[in-house]
JSON list of C-alpha atoms and ligand atoms in Angstrom, two decimals:
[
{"chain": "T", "resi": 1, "resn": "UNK", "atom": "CA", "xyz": [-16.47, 31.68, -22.74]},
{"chain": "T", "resi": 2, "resn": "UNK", "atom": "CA", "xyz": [-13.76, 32.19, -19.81]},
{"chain": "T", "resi": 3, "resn": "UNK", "atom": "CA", "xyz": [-13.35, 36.21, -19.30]},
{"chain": "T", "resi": 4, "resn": "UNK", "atom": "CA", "xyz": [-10.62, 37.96, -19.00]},
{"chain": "T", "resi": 5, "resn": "UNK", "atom": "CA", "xyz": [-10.49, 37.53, -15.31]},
{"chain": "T", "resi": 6, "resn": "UNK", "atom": "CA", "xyz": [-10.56, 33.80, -15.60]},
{"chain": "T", "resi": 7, "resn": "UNK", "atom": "CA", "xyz": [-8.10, 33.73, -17.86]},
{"chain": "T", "resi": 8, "resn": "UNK", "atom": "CA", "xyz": [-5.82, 35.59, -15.17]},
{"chain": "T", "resi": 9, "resn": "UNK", "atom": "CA", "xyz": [-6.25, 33.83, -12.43]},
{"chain": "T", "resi": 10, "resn": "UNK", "atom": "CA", "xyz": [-6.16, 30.20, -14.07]},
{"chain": "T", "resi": 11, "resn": "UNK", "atom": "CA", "xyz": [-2.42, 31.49, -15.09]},
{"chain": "T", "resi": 12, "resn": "UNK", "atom": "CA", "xyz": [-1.83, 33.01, -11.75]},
{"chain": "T", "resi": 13, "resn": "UNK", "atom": "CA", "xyz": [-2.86, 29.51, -10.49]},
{"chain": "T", "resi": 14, "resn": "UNK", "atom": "CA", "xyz": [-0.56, 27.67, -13.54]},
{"chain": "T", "resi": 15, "resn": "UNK", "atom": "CA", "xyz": [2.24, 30.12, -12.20]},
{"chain": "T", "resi": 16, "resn": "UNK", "atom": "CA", "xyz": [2.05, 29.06, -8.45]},
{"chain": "T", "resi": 17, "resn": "UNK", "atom": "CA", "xyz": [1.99, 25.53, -9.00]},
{"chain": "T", "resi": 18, "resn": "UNK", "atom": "CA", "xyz": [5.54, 25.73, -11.71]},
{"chain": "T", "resi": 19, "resn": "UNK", "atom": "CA", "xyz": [6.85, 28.05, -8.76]},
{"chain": "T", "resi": 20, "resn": "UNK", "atom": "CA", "xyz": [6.44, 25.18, -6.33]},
{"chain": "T", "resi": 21, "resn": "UNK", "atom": "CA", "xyz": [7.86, 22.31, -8.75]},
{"chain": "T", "resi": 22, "resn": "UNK", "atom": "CA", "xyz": [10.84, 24.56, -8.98]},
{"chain": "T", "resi": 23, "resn": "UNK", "atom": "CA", "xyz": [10.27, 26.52, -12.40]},
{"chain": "T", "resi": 24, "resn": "UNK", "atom": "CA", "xyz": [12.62, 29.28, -13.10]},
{"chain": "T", "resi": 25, "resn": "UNK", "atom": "CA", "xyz": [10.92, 32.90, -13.46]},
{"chain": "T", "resi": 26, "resn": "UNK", "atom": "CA", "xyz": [11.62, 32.68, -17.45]},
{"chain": "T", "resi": 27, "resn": "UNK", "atom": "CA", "xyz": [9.74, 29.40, -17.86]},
{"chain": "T", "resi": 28, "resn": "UNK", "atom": "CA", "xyz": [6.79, 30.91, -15.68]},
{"chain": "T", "resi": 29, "resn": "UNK", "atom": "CA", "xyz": [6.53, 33.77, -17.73]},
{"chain": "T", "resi": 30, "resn": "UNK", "atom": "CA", "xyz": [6.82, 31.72, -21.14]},
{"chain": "T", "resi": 31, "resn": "UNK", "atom": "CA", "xyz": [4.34, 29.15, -19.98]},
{"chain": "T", "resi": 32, "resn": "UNK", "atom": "CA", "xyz": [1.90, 31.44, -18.04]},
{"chain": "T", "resi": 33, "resn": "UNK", "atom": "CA", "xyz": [2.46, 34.97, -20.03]},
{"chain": "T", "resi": 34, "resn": "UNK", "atom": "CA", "xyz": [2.95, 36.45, -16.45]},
{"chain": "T", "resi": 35, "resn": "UNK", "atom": "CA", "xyz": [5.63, 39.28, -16.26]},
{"chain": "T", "resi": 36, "resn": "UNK", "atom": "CA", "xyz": [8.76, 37.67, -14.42]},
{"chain": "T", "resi": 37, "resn": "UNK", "atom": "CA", "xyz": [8.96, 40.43, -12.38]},
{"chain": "T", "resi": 38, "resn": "UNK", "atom": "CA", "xyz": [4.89, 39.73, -11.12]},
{"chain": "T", "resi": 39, "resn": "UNK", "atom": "CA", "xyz": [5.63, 36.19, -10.75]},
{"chain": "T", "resi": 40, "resn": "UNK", "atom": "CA", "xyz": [8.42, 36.91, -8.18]},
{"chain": "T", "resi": 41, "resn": "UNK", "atom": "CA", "xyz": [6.79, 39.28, -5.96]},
{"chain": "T", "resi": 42, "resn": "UNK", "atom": "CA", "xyz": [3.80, 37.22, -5.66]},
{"chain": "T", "resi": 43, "resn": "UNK", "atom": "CA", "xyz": [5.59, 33.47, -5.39]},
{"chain": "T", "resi": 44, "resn": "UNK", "atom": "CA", "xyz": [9.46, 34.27, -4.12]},
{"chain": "T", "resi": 45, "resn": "UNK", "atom": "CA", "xyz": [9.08, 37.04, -1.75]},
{"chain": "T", "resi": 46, "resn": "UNK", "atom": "CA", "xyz": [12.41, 35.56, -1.01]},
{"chain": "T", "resi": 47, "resn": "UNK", "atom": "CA", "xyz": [14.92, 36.44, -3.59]},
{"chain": "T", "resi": 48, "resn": "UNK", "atom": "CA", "xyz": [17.28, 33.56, -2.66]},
{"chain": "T", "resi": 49, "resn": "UNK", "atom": "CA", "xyz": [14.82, 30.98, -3.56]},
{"chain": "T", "resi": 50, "resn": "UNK", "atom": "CA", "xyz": [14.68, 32.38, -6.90]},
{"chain": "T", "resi": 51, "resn": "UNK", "atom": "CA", "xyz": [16.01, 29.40, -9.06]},
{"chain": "T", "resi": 52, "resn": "UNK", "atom": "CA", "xyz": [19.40, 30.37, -10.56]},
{"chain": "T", "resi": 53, "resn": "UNK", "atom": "CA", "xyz": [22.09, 28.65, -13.02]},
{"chain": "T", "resi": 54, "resn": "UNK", "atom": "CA", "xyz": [22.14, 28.36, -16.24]},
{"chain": "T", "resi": 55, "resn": "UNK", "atom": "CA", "xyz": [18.47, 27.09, -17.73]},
{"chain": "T", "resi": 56, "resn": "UNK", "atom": "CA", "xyz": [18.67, 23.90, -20.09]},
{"chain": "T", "resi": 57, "resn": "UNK", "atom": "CA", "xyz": [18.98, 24.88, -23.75]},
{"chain": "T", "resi": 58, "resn": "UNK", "atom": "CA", "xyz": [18.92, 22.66, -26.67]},
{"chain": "T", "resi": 59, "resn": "UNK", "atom": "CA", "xyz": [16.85, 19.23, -26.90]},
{"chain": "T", "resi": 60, "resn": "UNK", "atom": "CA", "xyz": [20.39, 17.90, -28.35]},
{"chain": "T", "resi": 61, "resn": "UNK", "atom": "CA", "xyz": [20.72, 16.97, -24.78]},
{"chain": "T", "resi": 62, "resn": "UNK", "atom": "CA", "xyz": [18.32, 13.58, -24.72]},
{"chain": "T", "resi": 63, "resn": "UNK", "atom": "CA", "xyz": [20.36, 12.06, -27.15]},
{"chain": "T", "resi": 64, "resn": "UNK", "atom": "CA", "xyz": [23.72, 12.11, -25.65]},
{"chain": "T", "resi": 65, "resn": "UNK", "atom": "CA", "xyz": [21.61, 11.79, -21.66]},
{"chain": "T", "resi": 66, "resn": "UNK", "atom": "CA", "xyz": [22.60, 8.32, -20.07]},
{"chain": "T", "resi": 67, "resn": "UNK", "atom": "CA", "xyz": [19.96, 5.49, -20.00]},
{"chain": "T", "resi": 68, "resn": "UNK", "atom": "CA", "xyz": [18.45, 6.83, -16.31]},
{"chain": "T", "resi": 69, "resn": "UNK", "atom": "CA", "xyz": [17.90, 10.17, -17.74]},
{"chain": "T", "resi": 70, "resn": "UNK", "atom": "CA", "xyz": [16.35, 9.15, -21.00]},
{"chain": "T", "resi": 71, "resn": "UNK", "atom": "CA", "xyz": [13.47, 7.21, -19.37]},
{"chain": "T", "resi": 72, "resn": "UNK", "atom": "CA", "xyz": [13.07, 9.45, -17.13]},
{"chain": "T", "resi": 73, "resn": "UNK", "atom": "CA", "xyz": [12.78, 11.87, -19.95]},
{"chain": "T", "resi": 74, "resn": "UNK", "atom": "CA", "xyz": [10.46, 9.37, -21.68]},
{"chain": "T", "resi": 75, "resn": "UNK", "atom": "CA", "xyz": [8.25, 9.27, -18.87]},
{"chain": "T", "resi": 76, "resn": "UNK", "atom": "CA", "xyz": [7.42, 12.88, -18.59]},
{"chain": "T", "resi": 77, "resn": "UNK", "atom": "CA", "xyz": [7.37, 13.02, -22.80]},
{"chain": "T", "resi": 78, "resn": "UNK", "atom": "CA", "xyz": [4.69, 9.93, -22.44]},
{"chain": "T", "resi": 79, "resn": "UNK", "atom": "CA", "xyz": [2.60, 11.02, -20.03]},
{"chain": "T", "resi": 80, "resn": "UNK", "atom": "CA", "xyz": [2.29, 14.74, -21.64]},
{"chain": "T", "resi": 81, "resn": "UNK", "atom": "CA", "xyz": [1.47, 13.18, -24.66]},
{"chain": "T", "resi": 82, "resn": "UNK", "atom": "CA", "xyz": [-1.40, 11.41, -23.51]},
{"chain": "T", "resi": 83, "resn": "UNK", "atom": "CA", "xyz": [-3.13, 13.85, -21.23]},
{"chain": "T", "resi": 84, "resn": "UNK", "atom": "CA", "xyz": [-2.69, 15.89, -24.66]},
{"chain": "T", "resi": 85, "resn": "UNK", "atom": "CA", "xyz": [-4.10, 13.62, -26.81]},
{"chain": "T", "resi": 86, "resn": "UNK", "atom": "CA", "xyz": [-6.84, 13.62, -24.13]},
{"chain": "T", "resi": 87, "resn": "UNK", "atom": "CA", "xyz": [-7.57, 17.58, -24.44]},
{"chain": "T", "resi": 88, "resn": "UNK", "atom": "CA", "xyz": [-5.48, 19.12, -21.66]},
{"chain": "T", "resi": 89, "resn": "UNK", "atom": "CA", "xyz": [-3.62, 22.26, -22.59]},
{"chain": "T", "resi": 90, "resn": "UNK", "atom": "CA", "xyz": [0.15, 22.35, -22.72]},
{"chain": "T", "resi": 91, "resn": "UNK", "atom": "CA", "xyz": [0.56, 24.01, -19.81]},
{"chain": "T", "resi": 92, "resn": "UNK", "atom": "CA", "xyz": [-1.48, 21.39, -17.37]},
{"chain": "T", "resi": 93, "resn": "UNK", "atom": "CA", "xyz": [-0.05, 18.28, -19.61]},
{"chain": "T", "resi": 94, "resn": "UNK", "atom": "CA", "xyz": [2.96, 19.33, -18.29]},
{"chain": "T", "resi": 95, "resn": "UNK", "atom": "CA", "xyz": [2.07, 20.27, -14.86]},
{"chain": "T", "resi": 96, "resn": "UNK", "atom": "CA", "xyz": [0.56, 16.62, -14.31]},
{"chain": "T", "resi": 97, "resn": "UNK", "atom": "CA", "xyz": [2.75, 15.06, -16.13]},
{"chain": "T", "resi": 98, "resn": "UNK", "atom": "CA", "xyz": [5.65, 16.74, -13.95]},
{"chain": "T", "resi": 99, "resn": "UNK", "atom": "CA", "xyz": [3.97, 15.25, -10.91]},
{"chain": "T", "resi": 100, "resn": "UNK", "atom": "CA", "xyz": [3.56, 12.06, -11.96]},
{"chain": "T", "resi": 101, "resn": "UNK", "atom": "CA", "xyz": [7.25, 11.69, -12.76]},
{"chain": "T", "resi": 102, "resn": "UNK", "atom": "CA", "xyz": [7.95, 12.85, -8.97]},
{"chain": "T", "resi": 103, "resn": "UNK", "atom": "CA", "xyz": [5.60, 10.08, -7.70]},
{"chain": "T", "resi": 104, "resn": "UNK", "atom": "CA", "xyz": [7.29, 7.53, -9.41]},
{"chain": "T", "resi": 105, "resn": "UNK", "atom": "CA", "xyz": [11.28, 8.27, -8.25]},
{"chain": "T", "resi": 106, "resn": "UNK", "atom": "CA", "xyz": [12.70, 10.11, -5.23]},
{"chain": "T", "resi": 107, "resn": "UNK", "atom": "CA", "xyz": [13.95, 13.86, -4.85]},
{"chain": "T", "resi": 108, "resn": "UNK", "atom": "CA", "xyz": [16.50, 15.42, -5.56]},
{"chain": "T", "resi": 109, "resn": "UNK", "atom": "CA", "xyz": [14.38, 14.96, -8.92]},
{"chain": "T", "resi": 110, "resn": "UNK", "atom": "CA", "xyz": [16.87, 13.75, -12.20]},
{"chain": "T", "resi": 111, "resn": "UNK", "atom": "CA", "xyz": [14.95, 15.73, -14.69]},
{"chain": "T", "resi": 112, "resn": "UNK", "atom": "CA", "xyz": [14.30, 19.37, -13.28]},
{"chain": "T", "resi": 113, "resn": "UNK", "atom": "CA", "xyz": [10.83, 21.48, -14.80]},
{"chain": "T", "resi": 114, "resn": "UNK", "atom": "CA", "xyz": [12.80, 23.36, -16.63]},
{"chain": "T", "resi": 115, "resn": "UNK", "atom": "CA", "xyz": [14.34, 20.53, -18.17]},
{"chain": "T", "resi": 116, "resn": "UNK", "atom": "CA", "xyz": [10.98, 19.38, -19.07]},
{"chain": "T", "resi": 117, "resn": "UNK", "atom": "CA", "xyz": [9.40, 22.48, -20.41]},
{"chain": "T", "resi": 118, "resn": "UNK", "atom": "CA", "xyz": [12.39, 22.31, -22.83]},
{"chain": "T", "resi": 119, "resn": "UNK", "atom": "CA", "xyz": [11.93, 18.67, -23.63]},
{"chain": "T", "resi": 120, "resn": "UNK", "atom": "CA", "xyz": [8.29, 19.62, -24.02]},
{"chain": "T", "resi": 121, "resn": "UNK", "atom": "CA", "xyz": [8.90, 22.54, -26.35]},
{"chain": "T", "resi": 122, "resn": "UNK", "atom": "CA", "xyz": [10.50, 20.52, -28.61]},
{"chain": "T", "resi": 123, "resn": "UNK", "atom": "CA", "xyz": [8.00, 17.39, -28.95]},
{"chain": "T", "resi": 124, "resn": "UNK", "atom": "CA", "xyz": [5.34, 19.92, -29.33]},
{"chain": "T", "resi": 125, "resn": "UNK", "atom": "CA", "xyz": [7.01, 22.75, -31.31]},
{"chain": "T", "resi": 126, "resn": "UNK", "atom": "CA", "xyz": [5.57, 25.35, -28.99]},
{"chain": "T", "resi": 127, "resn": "UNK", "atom": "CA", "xyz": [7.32, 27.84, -26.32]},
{"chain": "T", "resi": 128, "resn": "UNK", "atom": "CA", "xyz": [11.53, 27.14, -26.87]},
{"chain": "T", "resi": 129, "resn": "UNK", "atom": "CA", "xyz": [10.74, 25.91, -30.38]},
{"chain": "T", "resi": 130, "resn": "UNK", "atom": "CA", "xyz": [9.16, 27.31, -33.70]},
{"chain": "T", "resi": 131, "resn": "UNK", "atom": "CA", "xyz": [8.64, 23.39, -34.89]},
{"chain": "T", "resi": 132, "resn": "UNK", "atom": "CA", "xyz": [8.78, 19.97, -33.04]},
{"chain": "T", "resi": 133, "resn": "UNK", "atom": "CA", "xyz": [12.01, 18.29, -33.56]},
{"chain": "T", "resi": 134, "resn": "UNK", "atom": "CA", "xyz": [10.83, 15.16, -30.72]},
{"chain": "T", "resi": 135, "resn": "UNK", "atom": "CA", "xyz": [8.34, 13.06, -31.16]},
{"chain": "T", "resi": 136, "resn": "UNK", "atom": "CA", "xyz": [7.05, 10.05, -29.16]},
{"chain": "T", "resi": 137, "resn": "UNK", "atom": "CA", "xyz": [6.61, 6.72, -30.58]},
{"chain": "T", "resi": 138, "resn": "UNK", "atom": "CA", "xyz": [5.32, 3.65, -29.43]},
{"chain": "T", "resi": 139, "resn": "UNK", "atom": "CA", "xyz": [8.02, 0.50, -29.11]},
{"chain": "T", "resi": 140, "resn": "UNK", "atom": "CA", "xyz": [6.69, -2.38, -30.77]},
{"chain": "T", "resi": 141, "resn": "UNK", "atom": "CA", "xyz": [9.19, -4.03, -28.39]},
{"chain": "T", "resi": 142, "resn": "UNK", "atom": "CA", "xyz": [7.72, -3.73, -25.08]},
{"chain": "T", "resi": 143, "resn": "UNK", "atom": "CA", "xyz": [4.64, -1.12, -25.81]},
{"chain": "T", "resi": 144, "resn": "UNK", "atom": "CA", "xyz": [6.22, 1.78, -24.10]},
{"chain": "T", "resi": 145, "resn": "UNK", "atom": "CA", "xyz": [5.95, 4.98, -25.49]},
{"chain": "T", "resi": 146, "resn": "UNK", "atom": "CA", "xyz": [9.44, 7.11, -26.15]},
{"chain": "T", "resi": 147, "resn": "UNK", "atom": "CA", "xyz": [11.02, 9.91, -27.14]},
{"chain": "T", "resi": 148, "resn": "UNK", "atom": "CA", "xyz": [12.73, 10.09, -30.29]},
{"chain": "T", "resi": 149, "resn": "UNK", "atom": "CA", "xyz": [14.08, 12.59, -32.98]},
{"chain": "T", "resi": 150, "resn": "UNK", "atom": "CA", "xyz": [11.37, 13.34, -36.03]},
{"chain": "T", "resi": 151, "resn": "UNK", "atom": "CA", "xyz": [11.30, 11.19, -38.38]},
{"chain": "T", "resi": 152, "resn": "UNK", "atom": "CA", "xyz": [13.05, 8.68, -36.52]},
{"chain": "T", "resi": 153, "resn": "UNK", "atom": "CA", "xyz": [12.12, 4.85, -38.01]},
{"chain": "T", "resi": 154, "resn": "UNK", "atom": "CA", "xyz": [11.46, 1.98, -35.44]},
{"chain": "T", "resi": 155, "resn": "UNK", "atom": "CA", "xyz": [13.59, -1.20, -36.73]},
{"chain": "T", "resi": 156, "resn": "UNK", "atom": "CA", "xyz": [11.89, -4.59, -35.21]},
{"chain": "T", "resi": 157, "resn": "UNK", "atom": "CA", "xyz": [14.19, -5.79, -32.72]},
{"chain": "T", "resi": 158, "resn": "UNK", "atom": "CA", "xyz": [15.51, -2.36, -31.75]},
{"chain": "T", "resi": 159, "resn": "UNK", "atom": "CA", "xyz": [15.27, -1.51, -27.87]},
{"chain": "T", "resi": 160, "resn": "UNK", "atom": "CA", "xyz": [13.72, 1.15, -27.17]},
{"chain": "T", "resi": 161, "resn": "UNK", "atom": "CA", "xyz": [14.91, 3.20, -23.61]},
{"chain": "T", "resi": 162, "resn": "UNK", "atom": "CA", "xyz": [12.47, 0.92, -21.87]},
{"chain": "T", "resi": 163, "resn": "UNK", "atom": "CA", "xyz": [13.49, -2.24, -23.32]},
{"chain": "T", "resi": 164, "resn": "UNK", "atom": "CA", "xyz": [17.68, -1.22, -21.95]},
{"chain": "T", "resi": 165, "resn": "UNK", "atom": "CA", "xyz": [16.19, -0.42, -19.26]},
{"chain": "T", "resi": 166, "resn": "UNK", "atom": "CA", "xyz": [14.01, -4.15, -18.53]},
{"chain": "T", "resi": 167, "resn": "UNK", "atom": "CA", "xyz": [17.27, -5.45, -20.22]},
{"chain": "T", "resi": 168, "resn": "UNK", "atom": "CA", "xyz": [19.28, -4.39, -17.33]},
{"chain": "T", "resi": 169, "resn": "UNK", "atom": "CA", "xyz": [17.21, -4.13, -14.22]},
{"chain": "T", "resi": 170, "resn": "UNK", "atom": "CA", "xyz": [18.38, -7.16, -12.47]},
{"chain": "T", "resi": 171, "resn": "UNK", "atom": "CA", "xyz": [21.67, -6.40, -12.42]},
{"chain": "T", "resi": 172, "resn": "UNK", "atom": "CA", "xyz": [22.05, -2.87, -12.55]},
{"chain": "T", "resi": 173, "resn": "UNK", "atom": "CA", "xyz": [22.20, -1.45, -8.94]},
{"chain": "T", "resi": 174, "resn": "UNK", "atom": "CA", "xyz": [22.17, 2.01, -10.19]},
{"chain": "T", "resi": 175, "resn": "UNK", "atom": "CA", "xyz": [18.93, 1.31, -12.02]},
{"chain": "T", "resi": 176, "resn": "UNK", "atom": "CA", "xyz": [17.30, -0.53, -9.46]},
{"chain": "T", "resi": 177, "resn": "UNK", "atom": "CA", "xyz": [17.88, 2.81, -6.71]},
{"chain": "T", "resi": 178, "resn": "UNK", "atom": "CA", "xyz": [16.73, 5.00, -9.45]},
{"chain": "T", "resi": 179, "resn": "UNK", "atom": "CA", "xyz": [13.06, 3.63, -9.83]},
{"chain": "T", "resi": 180, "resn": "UNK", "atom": "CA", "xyz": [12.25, 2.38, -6.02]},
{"chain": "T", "resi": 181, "resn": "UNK", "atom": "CA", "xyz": [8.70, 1.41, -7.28]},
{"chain": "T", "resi": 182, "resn": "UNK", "atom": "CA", "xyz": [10.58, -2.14, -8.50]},
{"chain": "T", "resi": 183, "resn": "UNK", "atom": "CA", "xyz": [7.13, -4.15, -9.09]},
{"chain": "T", "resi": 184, "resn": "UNK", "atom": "CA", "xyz": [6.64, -1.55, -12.16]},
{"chain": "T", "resi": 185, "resn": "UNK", "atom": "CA", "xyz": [9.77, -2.49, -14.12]},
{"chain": "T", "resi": 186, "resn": "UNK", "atom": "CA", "xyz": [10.09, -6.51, -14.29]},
{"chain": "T", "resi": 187, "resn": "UNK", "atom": "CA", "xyz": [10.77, -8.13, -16.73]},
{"chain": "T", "resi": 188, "resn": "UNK", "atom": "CA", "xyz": [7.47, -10.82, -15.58]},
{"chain": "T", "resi": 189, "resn": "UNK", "atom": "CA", "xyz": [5.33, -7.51, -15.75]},
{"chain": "T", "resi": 190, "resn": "UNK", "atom": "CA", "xyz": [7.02, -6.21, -18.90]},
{"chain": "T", "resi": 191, "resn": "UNK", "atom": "CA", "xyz": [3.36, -5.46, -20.52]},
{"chain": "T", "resi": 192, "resn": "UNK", "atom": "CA", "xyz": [2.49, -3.67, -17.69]},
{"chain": "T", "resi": 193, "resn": "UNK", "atom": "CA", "xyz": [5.70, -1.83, -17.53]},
{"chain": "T", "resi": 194, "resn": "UNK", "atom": "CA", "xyz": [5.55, 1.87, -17.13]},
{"chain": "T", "resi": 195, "resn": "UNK", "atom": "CA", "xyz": [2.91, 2.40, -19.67]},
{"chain": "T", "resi": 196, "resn": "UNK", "atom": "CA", "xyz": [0.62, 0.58, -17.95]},
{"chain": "T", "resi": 197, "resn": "UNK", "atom": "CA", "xyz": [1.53, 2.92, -14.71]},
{"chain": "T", "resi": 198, "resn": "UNK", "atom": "CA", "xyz": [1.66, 5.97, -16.71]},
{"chain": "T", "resi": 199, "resn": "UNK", "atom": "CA", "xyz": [-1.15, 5.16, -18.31]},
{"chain": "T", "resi": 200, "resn": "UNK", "atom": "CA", "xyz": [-3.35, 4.26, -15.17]},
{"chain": "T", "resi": 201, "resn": "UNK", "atom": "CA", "xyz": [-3.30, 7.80, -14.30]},
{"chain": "T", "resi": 202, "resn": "UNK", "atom": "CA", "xyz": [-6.15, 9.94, -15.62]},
{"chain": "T", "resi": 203, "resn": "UNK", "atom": "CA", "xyz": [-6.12, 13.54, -15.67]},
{"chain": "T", "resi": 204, "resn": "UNK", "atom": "CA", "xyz": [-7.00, 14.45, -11.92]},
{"chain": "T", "resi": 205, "resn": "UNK", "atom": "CA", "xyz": [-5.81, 11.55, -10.22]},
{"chain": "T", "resi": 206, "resn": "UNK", "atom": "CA", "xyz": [-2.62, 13.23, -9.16]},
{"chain": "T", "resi": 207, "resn": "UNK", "atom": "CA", "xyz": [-4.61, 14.75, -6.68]},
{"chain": "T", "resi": 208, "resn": "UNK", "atom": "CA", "xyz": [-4.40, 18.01, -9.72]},
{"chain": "T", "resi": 209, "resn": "UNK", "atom": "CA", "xyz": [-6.45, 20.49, -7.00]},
{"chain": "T", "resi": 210, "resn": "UNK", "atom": "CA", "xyz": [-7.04, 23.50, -8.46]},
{"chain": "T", "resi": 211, "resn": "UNK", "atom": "CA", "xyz": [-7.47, 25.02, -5.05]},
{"chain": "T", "resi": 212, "resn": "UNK", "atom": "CA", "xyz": [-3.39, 24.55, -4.34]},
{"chain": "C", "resi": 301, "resn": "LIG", "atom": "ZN1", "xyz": [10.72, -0.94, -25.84]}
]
């Protein structure tokens, strides 16, 4: 059984590493339980590096986000889901799942952590939200696992974020500068696609130290 002291300094640890992926002090405290006033003397000493603006509200936002920023959203919502579904608490799943997104585009980073923990809160009814109103599915298209509303019904034949995106690689500039790791998205690799990417990537292999 962890003690109490364990428990403290695994979210003193959790706290750190959202601090350094750009967290705000409210999503800290909500995902760790730290006070936001703890989390900022220990991890912004400097006050001006204190995240600021307006934090991302409602999960209304996926559904009207262009077709960069919904894949992009899909890949964090896929790759929590899995280290989920493979035991990790909600607070590492996202973590990880955070990093891998960054180590597949480039800074400055489309979908911010906050942005994510909302996403997040949504397909898991936890944190921002008293019941999931996201869900992921799997596209029978093309394999890829995306986010959708609840209750949301796949149609055969209807693209899924992915399948746009494959769609539209080869002549969409924008698209091609947004995912520089090319290779992944082709349409000759399409079964390998991002899921096979995301999917690659076991719990730990993002270099997850829990020294940092
Ligand atoms: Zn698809």
């Amino acid at each position: 059984m962890p003690t109490r002291g364990d428990r403290h300094l695994l979210a003193m640890q959790h706290a750190k590493q959202l601090a350094a992926l750009g967290a705000r002090l409210k999503t800290i405290h909500v995902m760790t339980g730290m006070p936001p006033r703890q989390v900022q003397s220990l991890f912004f000493p400097d006050a001006h590096t204190i995240p600021r603006g307006r934090a991302p509200d409602s999960a209304e936002w996926y559904h009207g986000a262009n077709l960069i920023l919904r894949t992009d959203a899909c890949l964090i919502g896929a790759k929590f889901h899995q280290l989920r579904s493979h035991g990790l608490t909600a607070v590492e799943a996202l973590i990880l799942a955070y990093r891998t997104y960054q180590s597949v585009t480039q800074p400055p980073y489309r979908i911010s952590l906050d942005r994510a923990f909302n996403l997040i809160s949504y397909i898991d009814g936890i944190w921002l939200a008293s019941a999931p109103t996201l869900t992921v599915l799997t596209c029978p298209g093309c394999g890829c696992e995306f986010i959708a509303a609840v209750g949301t019904i796949i149609h055969p034949g209807e693209p899924c974020p992915f399948c746009k995106l494959l769609e539209r690689f080869h002549v969409d500039h924008r698209i091609q500068a947004s995912y520089p790791r090319r290779p992944v998205i082709d349409m000759t690799a399409r079964q390998l696609g991002m899921l096979a990417l995301f999917h690659k990537l076991s719990p730990g292999a993002e270099g997850d130290n829990p020294a940092e």
